[in-house]
Amino acid sequence: MTTQHVPGDAQAPEPARVDVLIVGGGIGGLASAVALTRAGLTCRVLEQAPAFGEVGAGLQIAPNCTRILREWDLFDEIAELGVLPRSIVMRDAVDGEELTRLDLVDAEKRYGAPYVVIHRSDLHGTLLRAAQRLGVDLVTDCAVTAVEQDDHGARAISAGRVDTADLLLGADGLHSLVRPLFSDDQPVSSAYVAYRGAVPIDTVRGNDISLDDVVCYVGPGSHFVQYPLRGGEMFNQVAVFESPKALAGFEDWGTPDELDAAFAGTCEQVRIGLPHMWRDRWWRMFDRDPIDTWVSGRIALTGDAAHPPLQYLAQGAVMAIEDAYILTHHATAHRDASGRVDWTAALAGYESVRPAHCRRVLSTARKWGELWHVAGDRRRWRNEVLRARDVHDYSFVDWLYGPTATQPAELAPMFEPIPYSPLTAPTAS
Ligand SMILES: Cc1cc2nc3c(=O)[nH]c(=O)nc-3n(C[C@H](O)[C@H](O)[C@H](O)COP(=O)(O)OP(=O)(O)OC[C@H]3O[C@@H](n4cnc5c(N)ncnc54)[C@H](O)[C@@H]3O)c2cc1C
């Protein structure tokens, strides 16, 4: 059930205490609510917006995420709403030449779960419906203004309302209100900006554009991504470029004139796609430096509040879902016969694995983005290296998609071990 918080409603009863309060109802907050409620805990999500929802277009979700969604019985819904692409193809944005590819059919065999592309509102909607079915207390119009704690639990304070719980999770995104408890850092501007656009697939059909793959065109200071969505009915595109105005210190940066200039010298497939971008909104791209402390007493961070990445590895929402899964694993492992969770032990388990993994994702995403955007001799060198790559070499994604050192040992049975040799093609089934 979703309830709307009415500030200053004197008739409203004091909200009942729950096991876990979650500040923020994005993909990360809802994933935590679903995972923890499935494990038998009571959860309340406090969302500042008047309704739960997501703005934007497509999301890529890799096997390390679809494997979890399958365990939560949500995979069939996800697969129906999304698309299972054949490959991820990397091309040079200037001449259109293919540089390398990842065969996602082989990858599914290797990692035991598929790669899916999905509209972000469909992933968010699937989690929301699951939360509603499970009886999560979902509260909208509730902007949390402060959080506090004592030895017994934590509180979220919002206009005319105080919510209490054994644990409070800050799932409130890049500009988190909860994160300053852990760090005085600020979001870091990359000076890059993203334009998005999702159109009916017939709009682009008939051109030399792949409709079955995720295709990423990498070019000097820019890249362009295309993939199908919604069972192949829609076509999603993301255009990302470095803004000269941002580099020069202007406030008004990332405007459509900069979009056109950034892609003027690109290949035909990119130029065909460009007119279909939404030009009335754009997303300036920020991340934050990684932090290693996410837990303080009965308050913890999750999702972008803990680890907002640049999106080059397509792991931001995926990491948020992994957080939910791993935290729930530790909460379950540290419950006594009466159902009470030893949160000190559970949160120590969570913090022993997640920050190190997410630090690596954030750092690698920055470097991966730099490699995509090189120019001149460095571009030629990058293209040679990528062309020479054995397409069956999964070493650069095994740590992301496969069983990683960051998974607690007791979860290992969930992940099939992968015999790996970079120069050996996967066996056909
Ligand atoms: C261009 C682009 C492409 C991307 N592509 C991918 C991809 O392919 N794959 C992938 O995995 N990730 C991708 N990401 C990253 C992904 O979108 C984010 O990592 C993910 O959505 C973060 O979810 P979250 O719930 O942690 O945070 P958010 O989505 O930011 O949600 C935070 C929620 O908290 C609420 N909130 C904030 N403050 C308060 C408050 N004080 N009180 C109450 N509520 C509050 C907000 O309203 C919001 O609903 C991409 C990002 C970008 C920008």
Coordinates of C-alpha atoms and ligand atoms in Angstrom, one line a residue:
M1 CA 0.0 0.0 0.0
T2 CA 1.3 3.5 -0.8
T3 CA 0.3 6.2 1.7
Q4 CA 0.8 9.9 1.1
H5 CA 2.3 11.8 4.0
V6 CA 0.3 15.0 4.8
P7 CA 2.6 17.4 6.7
G8 CA 1.1 18.7 9.9
D9 CA -1.8 16.3 10.0
A10 CA -2.5 16.3 13.7
Q11 CA -5.0 13.4 13.4
A12 CA -2.3 11.1 11.8
P13 CA -1.3 8.3 14.2
E14 CA 2.4 8.0 15.2
P15 CA 4.0 5.7 12.5
A16 CA 4.6 2.3 13.9
R17 CA 8.2 1.3 14.5
V18 CA 9.6 -1.0 11.7
D19 CA 12.7 -3.1 11.4
V20 CA 14.2 -1.1 8.6
L21 CA 13.5 2.5 7.4
I22 CA 14.6 3.3 3.9
V23 CA 15.1 6.9 2.9
G24 CA 14.6 7.0 -0.9
G25 CA 12.4 5.0 -3.2
G26 CA 14.6 4.7 -6.3
I27 CA 15.8 1.4 -7.6
G28 CA 18.2 1.0 -4.7
G29 CA 15.6 1.8 -2.0
L30 CA 13.0 -0.5 -3.5
A31 CA 15.4 -3.3 -4.0
S32 CA 16.4 -3.2 -0.3
A33 CA 12.8 -3.1 0.7
V34 CA 12.0 -6.1 -1.5
A35 CA 15.0 -8.2 -0.3
L36 CA 14.6 -7.4 3.4
T37 CA 10.8 -8.0 3.4
R38 CA 11.2 -11.3 1.5
A39 CA 13.5 -12.3 4.5
G40 CA 10.7 -11.5 6.9
L41 CA 11.6 -8.0 8.1
T42 CA 9.2 -5.1 8.2
C43 CA 10.3 -2.2 6.0
R44 CA 9.0 1.4 5.3
V45 CA 10.2 3.4 2.3
L46 CA 10.1 7.2 2.7
E47 CA 10.1 8.9 -0.7
Q48 CA 10.2 12.7 -1.2
A49 CA 8.4 12.7 -4.6
P50 CA 4.6 12.8 -4.8
A51 CA 4.7 9.4 -6.5
F52 CA 7.1 6.5 -7.0
G53 CA 8.7 6.6 -10.4
E54 CA 11.8 6.9 -12.6
V55 CA 12.8 9.5 -15.2
G56 CA 15.0 8.5 -18.1
A57 CA 15.2 5.7 -20.7
G58 CA 17.1 2.4 -20.8
L59 CA 19.2 0.5 -18.3
Q60 CA 21.5 -2.4 -18.9
I61 CA 21.4 -5.1 -16.3
A62 CA 24.2 -7.6 -16.3
P63 CA 24.2 -11.2 -15.2
N64 CA 25.4 -10.3 -11.6
C65 CA 22.0 -8.5 -11.3
T66 CA 19.6 -10.7 -13.3
R67 CA 20.9 -13.7 -11.2
I68 CA 19.6 -11.9 -8.1
L69 CA 16.3 -10.9 -9.7
R70 CA 15.8 -14.5 -10.6
E71 CA 16.3 -15.5 -7.0
W72 CA 13.7 -12.9 -6.0
D73 CA 11.2 -14.5 -8.6
L74 CA 11.2 -11.2 -10.6
F75 CA 13.2 -12.4 -13.6
D76 CA 10.3 -13.5 -15.8
E77 CA 8.7 -10.1 -15.5
I78 CA 11.9 -8.4 -16.2
A79 CA 12.6 -10.6 -19.3
E80 CA 9.1 -9.9 -20.6
L81 CA 9.4 -6.2 -20.3
G82 CA 13.0 -6.0 -21.5
V83 CA 15.2 -7.4 -24.3
L84 CA 18.0 -10.0 -24.2
P85 CA 20.5 -8.6 -26.7
R86 CA 22.8 -10.9 -28.7
S87 CA 26.0 -8.9 -28.2
I88 CA 27.6 -5.8 -26.9
V89 CA 29.5 -4.3 -29.8
M90 CA 32.0 -1.6 -29.5
R91 CA 32.6 0.5 -32.7
D92 CA 34.7 3.6 -33.5
A93 CA 32.4 6.6 -33.6
V94 CA 34.3 8.3 -36.4
D95 CA 34.6 5.6 -39.0
G96 CA 32.0 3.1 -37.6
E97 CA 34.5 0.2 -37.7
E98 CA 33.8 -2.7 -35.2
L99 CA 36.5 -2.8 -32.6
T100 CA 35.4 -5.7 -30.4
R101 CA 32.3 -7.5 -29.1
L102 CA 31.0 -9.5 -26.1
D103 CA 28.9 -12.4 -27.2
L104 CA 26.0 -12.3 -24.6
V105 CA 24.7 -15.8 -25.5
D106 CA 28.1 -17.2 -24.5
A107 CA 28.2 -14.8 -21.6
E108 CA 24.9 -16.2 -20.3
K109 CA 26.4 -19.8 -20.4
R110 CA 29.5 -18.6 -18.6
Y111 CA 27.8 -16.6 -15.9
G112 CA 24.6 -18.6 -15.6
A113 CA 22.3 -15.6 -16.1
P114 CA 21.5 -13.4 -19.0
Y115 CA 22.2 -9.7 -19.9
V116 CA 19.0 -7.7 -20.2
V117 CA 18.3 -4.2 -21.4
I118 CA 15.1 -2.6 -19.9
H119 CA 13.4 0.7 -19.6
R120 CA 14.3 2.0 -16.2
S121 CA 10.7 2.7 -15.3
D122 CA 10.0 -1.0 -16.1
L123 CA 12.7 -2.2 -13.6
H124 CA 11.6 0.3 -11.0
G125 CA 7.9 -0.7 -11.6
T126 CA 8.7 -4.4 -11.2
L127 CA 10.4 -3.6 -7.9
L128 CA 7.5 -1.4 -6.8
R129 CA 4.9 -4.0 -7.6
A130 CA 6.9 -6.6 -5.7
A131 CA 7.2 -4.3 -2.7
Q132 CA 3.4 -3.7 -2.8
R133 CA 2.7 -7.4 -3.0
L134 CA 5.0 -8.0 0.0
G135 CA 3.3 -5.4 2.1
V136 CA 6.2 -2.9 2.3
D137 CA 4.9 0.4 3.8
L138 CA 5.4 2.9 1.0
V139 CA 5.2 6.6 1.9
T140 CA 5.3 9.4 -0.7
D141 CA 5.6 13.2 -0.3
C142 CA 7.9 12.5 2.6
A143 CA 11.2 14.5 2.3
V144 CA 13.4 13.4 5.2
T145 CA 15.2 16.4 6.6
A146 CA 17.4 14.8 9.3
V147 CA 18.4 11.3 10.6
E148 CA 19.6 10.5 14.1
Q149 CA 20.2 7.4 16.2
D150 CA 20.8 6.1 19.7
D151 CA 21.8 2.6 21.0
H152 CA 18.4 1.2 20.2
G153 CA 17.8 2.3 16.7
A154 CA 17.5 5.2 14.2
R155 CA 15.0 7.9 13.3
A156 CA 14.1 9.8 10.2
I157 CA 12.6 13.2 10.7
S158 CA 10.4 14.9 8.1
A159 CA 7.7 17.6 8.2
G160 CA 5.3 16.7 11.0
R161 CA 6.5 13.1 11.3
V162 CA 9.2 11.0 13.0
D163 CA 9.7 7.4 11.9
T164 CA 11.7 5.0 14.0
A165 CA 13.4 1.6 13.2
D166 CA 16.1 -0.7 14.2
L167 CA 18.1 0.2 11.1
L168 CA 17.9 3.2 8.7
L169 CA 19.2 2.9 5.2
G170 CA 20.2 6.0 3.2
A171 CA 19.1 5.1 -0.3
D172 CA 18.7 8.7 -1.3
G173 CA 21.0 9.0 -4.3
L174 CA 23.8 11.2 -5.5
H175 CA 22.8 14.2 -3.3
S176 CA 22.2 12.1 -0.2
L177 CA 21.2 13.7 3.0
V178 CA 22.5 10.7 4.9
R179 CA 26.0 10.5 3.3
P180 CA 27.4 13.5 5.2
L181 CA 27.4 11.3 8.3
F182 CA 30.2 9.4 6.6
S183 CA 32.0 11.9 4.5
D184 CA 32.2 15.6 3.7
D185 CA 32.9 14.9 0.0
Q186 CA 30.9 16.5 -2.8
P187 CA 29.7 15.1 -6.1
V188 CA 32.5 15.3 -8.7
S189 CA 31.6 16.8 -12.1
S190 CA 33.0 14.8 -15.1
A191 CA 32.2 17.8 -17.4
Y192 CA 30.3 15.1 -19.5
V193 CA 26.6 15.3 -20.2
A194 CA 24.2 12.7 -21.4
Y195 CA 21.2 13.1 -23.7
R196 CA 18.7 10.2 -23.9
G197 CA 16.0 9.3 -26.3
A198 CA 13.7 6.3 -26.7
V199 CA 11.6 6.1 -29.9
P200 CA 9.4 3.5 -31.6
I201 CA 11.8 1.1 -33.3
D202 CA 10.2 1.6 -36.7
T203 CA 11.6 5.2 -36.6
V204 CA 15.1 3.8 -37.2
R205 CA 14.4 0.5 -38.9
G206 CA 15.8 0.2 -42.4
N207 CA 19.0 2.0 -41.7
D208 CA 22.4 0.3 -41.2
I209 CA 21.7 0.1 -37.4
S210 CA 21.7 -3.1 -35.4
L211 CA 18.4 -3.7 -33.7
D212 CA 19.5 -6.8 -31.7
D213 CA 22.7 -5.6 -30.0
V214 CA 23.9 -3.1 -27.5
V215 CA 26.2 -1.0 -29.7
C216 CA 28.5 1.6 -28.2
Y217 CA 30.3 4.0 -30.6
V218 CA 33.4 5.5 -28.9
G219 CA 34.9 8.7 -30.1
P220 CA 37.1 11.6 -29.1
G221 CA 35.4 13.2 -26.1
S222 CA 32.1 11.5 -26.8
H223 CA 30.2 8.2 -27.1
F224 CA 26.9 7.0 -28.4
V225 CA 25.0 3.9 -27.2
Q226 CA 22.0 2.2 -29.0
Y227 CA 19.9 -0.8 -28.0
P228 CA 16.3 -2.0 -28.3
L229 CA 13.8 -1.9 -25.4
R230 CA 10.3 -3.1 -24.5
G231 CA 10.4 -6.5 -26.3
G232 CA 12.0 -4.8 -29.2
E233 CA 9.3 -2.2 -29.8
M234 CA 11.4 0.7 -28.8
F235 CA 14.9 1.9 -29.6
N236 CA 17.0 3.5 -26.9
Q237 CA 19.9 5.9 -27.5
V238 CA 22.3 7.7 -25.2
A239 CA 24.6 10.4 -26.5
V240 CA 27.3 11.5 -24.1
F241 CA 30.0 14.1 -24.6
E242 CA 32.4 16.4 -22.8
S243 CA 31.1 19.9 -22.6
P244 CA 33.5 22.7 -23.7
K245 CA 31.4 25.1 -21.7
A246 CA 31.8 23.0 -18.6
L247 CA 35.5 22.9 -19.0
A248 CA 35.5 26.7 -19.5
G249 CA 33.6 27.1 -16.2
F250 CA 30.2 28.3 -17.6
E251 CA 27.1 27.6 -15.5
D252 CA 25.0 26.9 -18.5
W253 CA 26.7 23.8 -19.9
G254 CA 25.6 20.7 -21.9
T255 CA 23.1 22.6 -24.1
P256 CA 21.8 21.2 -27.4
D257 CA 24.2 23.3 -29.5
E258 CA 27.0 21.5 -27.8
L259 CA 25.4 18.1 -28.5
D260 CA 25.3 18.9 -32.2
A261 CA 28.9 20.1 -32.3
A262 CA 30.2 17.1 -30.3
F263 CA 28.8 14.6 -32.9
A264 CA 29.3 16.5 -36.1
G265 CA 32.3 14.4 -37.1
T266 CA 30.8 11.0 -36.4
C267 CA 29.9 8.1 -38.7
E268 CA 26.5 7.7 -40.4
Q269 CA 24.9 5.4 -37.9
V270 CA 25.4 7.9 -35.1
R271 CA 24.2 10.8 -37.2
I272 CA 21.1 8.9 -38.2
G273 CA 20.3 8.3 -34.5
L274 CA 21.1 11.8 -33.3
P275 CA 17.8 13.6 -34.4
H276 CA 15.9 11.2 -32.1
M277 CA 17.5 12.4 -28.9
W278 CA 15.3 14.3 -26.5
R279 CA 16.6 17.9 -26.7
D280 CA 14.6 19.4 -23.9
R281 CA 16.5 17.7 -21.0
W282 CA 19.9 16.4 -20.3
W283 CA 21.8 14.8 -17.5
R284 CA 25.1 16.2 -16.3
M285 CA 27.3 13.4 -15.2
F286 CA 28.7 13.3 -11.7
D287 CA 30.2 10.6 -9.5
R288 CA 31.8 10.7 -6.1
D289 CA 35.2 9.5 -4.9
P290 CA 34.8 6.1 -3.3
I291 CA 34.4 5.9 0.5
D292 CA 35.0 2.8 2.6
T293 CA 32.8 3.5 5.6
W294 CA 29.1 3.0 4.9
V295 CA 28.0 2.0 8.4
S296 CA 27.7 4.0 11.5
G297 CA 25.8 2.4 14.4
R298 CA 22.3 1.8 13.1
I299 CA 22.6 3.9 9.9
A300 CA 24.0 2.6 6.7
L301 CA 24.3 3.7 3.0
T302 CA 23.2 1.8 -0.1
G303 CA 23.0 2.5 -3.9
D304 CA 24.1 5.9 -5.3
A305 CA 24.2 7.4 -1.8
A306 CA 27.1 5.1 -1.1
H307 CA 28.7 4.7 -4.5
P308 CA 27.4 6.8 -7.4
P309 CA 29.5 5.8 -10.5
L310 CA 30.0 7.3 -13.9
Q311 CA 27.9 5.0 -16.0
Y312 CA 30.5 3.5 -18.3
L313 CA 30.4 0.0 -16.8
A314 CA 26.5 0.1 -16.6
Q315 CA 26.7 -1.0 -12.9
G316 CA 25.1 1.8 -10.9
A317 CA 21.6 0.3 -10.4
V318 CA 23.2 -3.2 -10.5
M319 CA 25.4 -2.4 -7.5
A320 CA 22.4 -1.0 -5.7
I321 CA 20.6 -4.4 -6.2
E322 CA 23.7 -6.3 -5.1
D323 CA 23.9 -4.2 -2.0
A324 CA 20.3 -5.2 -1.1
Y325 CA 21.1 -8.8 -1.7
I326 CA 24.2 -8.9 0.3
L327 CA 22.8 -6.9 3.2
T328 CA 19.8 -9.2 3.4
H329 CA 22.1 -12.2 3.4
H330 CA 24.0 -10.9 6.4
A331 CA 20.7 -9.9 8.2
T332 CA 19.4 -13.4 7.7
A333 CA 22.7 -15.0 8.9
H334 CA 22.6 -12.9 12.1
R335 CA 19.0 -13.5 13.2
D336 CA 18.2 -15.3 16.5
A337 CA 15.4 -17.8 17.0
S338 CA 13.0 -14.9 18.0
G339 CA 13.7 -13.2 14.6
R340 CA 15.8 -10.4 16.1
V341 CA 18.7 -9.3 13.9
D342 CA 22.1 -8.6 15.4
W343 CA 22.5 -5.5 13.3
T344 CA 26.1 -4.8 14.5
A345 CA 27.2 -8.2 13.1
A346 CA 25.0 -8.0 10.0
L347 CA 26.2 -4.5 9.1
A348 CA 29.9 -5.6 9.7
G349 CA 29.4 -8.4 7.2
Y350 CA 27.8 -6.0 4.7
E351 CA 30.7 -3.5 5.1
S352 CA 33.3 -6.2 4.9
V353 CA 32.5 -6.9 1.2
R354 CA 30.6 -4.1 -0.5
P355 CA 32.7 -0.9 -0.3
A356 CA 35.8 -2.7 -1.6
H357 CA 34.0 -4.0 -4.6
C358 CA 32.2 -0.8 -5.4
R359 CA 35.4 1.2 -5.0
R360 CA 36.8 -0.9 -7.8
V361 CA 33.7 -0.4 -10.0
L362 CA 33.9 3.4 -9.5
S363 CA 37.6 3.7 -10.2
T364 CA 37.4 1.3 -13.2
A365 CA 34.4 3.2 -14.6
R366 CA 36.4 6.5 -14.6
K367 CA 39.4 4.8 -16.4
W368 CA 37.1 2.9 -18.9
G369 CA 35.5 6.2 -19.8
E370 CA 38.9 7.8 -20.4
L371 CA 39.8 5.0 -22.8
W372 CA 36.5 5.4 -24.7
H373 CA 37.1 9.1 -25.3
V374 CA 40.8 9.3 -26.4
A375 CA 41.8 11.1 -29.6
G376 CA 44.6 11.0 -32.1
D377 CA 47.4 8.5 -31.6
R378 CA 45.9 7.2 -28.4
R379 CA 42.7 6.5 -30.4
R380 CA 44.6 4.5 -33.0
W381 CA 46.4 2.6 -30.2
R382 CA 43.1 1.9 -28.4
N383 CA 41.5 0.6 -31.6
E384 CA 44.5 -1.7 -32.2
V385 CA 44.3 -3.1 -28.7
L386 CA 40.6 -3.7 -28.9
R387 CA 40.7 -5.2 -32.4
A388 CA 43.4 -7.7 -31.2
R389 CA 41.3 -8.8 -28.2
D390 CA 40.2 -12.4 -28.3
V391 CA 36.4 -12.1 -28.2
H392 CA 36.3 -15.1 -25.8
D393 CA 38.5 -13.3 -23.3
Y394 CA 36.2 -12.5 -20.4
S395 CA 38.9 -11.4 -18.0
F396 CA 37.7 -7.8 -18.0
V397 CA 34.2 -8.7 -16.9
D398 CA 34.7 -11.9 -14.9
W399 CA 35.2 -9.8 -11.7
L400 CA 31.9 -7.9 -12.4
Y401 CA 29.6 -10.6 -13.7
G402 CA 31.0 -13.8 -12.2
P403 CA 31.7 -15.0 -8.6
T404 CA 34.0 -12.4 -7.3
A405 CA 36.2 -12.1 -4.3
T406 CA 33.8 -9.6 -2.9
Q407 CA 31.1 -12.2 -2.5
P408 CA 31.0 -13.7 1.0
A409 CA 32.2 -17.3 0.8
E410 CA 28.9 -18.7 2.1
L411 CA 27.2 -17.3 -1.0
A412 CA 29.5 -19.1 -3.3
P413 CA 27.1 -22.1 -4.0
M414 CA 24.8 -19.6 -5.7
F415 CA 27.4 -18.9 -8.3
E416 CA 28.6 -21.7 -10.5
P417 CA 32.4 -21.7 -10.5
I418 CA 33.8 -20.6 -13.9
P419 CA 36.8 -22.5 -15.3
Y420 CA 38.6 -19.7 -17.1
S421 CA 41.3 -19.6 -19.7
P422 CA 41.5 -16.3 -21.7
L423 CA 42.5 -18.0 -24.9
T424 CA 40.0 -20.9 -24.8
A425 CA 36.7 -20.4 -26.5
P426 CA 33.7 -21.3 -24.3
T427 CA 32.4 -24.8 -25.1
A428 CA 29.2 -24.9 -27.1
S429 CA 26.3 -26.4 -25.3
Ligands
LIG1 C1 23.1 8.2 -18.3 C2 23.0 7.2 -17.3 C3 23.0 5.8 -17.7 C4 23.0 4.8 -16.7 N1 23.0 3.5 -17.2 C5 23.0 2.5 -16.2 C6 23.0 1.2 -16.7 O1 22.9 0.9 -17.9 N2 23.0 0.2 -15.7 C7 23.0 0.5 -14.4 O2 23.0 -0.5 -13.6 N3 23.1 1.7 -13.9 C8 23.0 2.8 -14.8 N4 23.1 4.1 -14.4 C9 23.1 4.4 -13.0 C10 21.8 4.2 -12.3 O3 20.8 5.0 -12.9 C11 21.9 4.6 -10.8 O4 23.1 4.1 -10.2 C12 20.7 4.1 -10.0 O5 19.5 4.6 -10.6 C13 20.8 4.6 -8.5 O6 19.6 4.2 -7.8 P1 19.4 4.8 -6.3 O7 18.0 4.2 -5.9 O8 20.6 4.4 -5.5 O9 19.4 6.3 -6.4 P2 18.3 7.3 -7.1 O10 17.8 6.7 -8.4 O11 18.9 8.6 -7.2 O12 17.1 7.3 -6.1 C14 17.1 8.1 -4.9 C15 15.7 8.3 -4.4 O13 15.7 9.0 -3.2 C16 14.8 10.0 -3.1 N5 15.3 11.0 -2.1 C17 16.4 11.8 -2.2 N6 16.5 12.5 -1.1 C18 15.4 12.2 -0.3 C19 15.0 12.7 1.0 N7 15.7 13.6 1.7 N8 13.9 12.1 1.5 C20 13.2 11.2 0.8 N9 13.5 10.7 -0.4 C21 14.6 11.2 -1.0 C22 14.8 10.5 -4.6 O14 13.6 11.3 -4.9 C23 14.9 9.2 -5.4 O15 13.6 8.7 -5.6 C24 23.1 5.1 -15.3 C25 23.1 6.5 -14.9 C26 23.1 7.5 -15.9 C27 23.1 8.9 -15.4

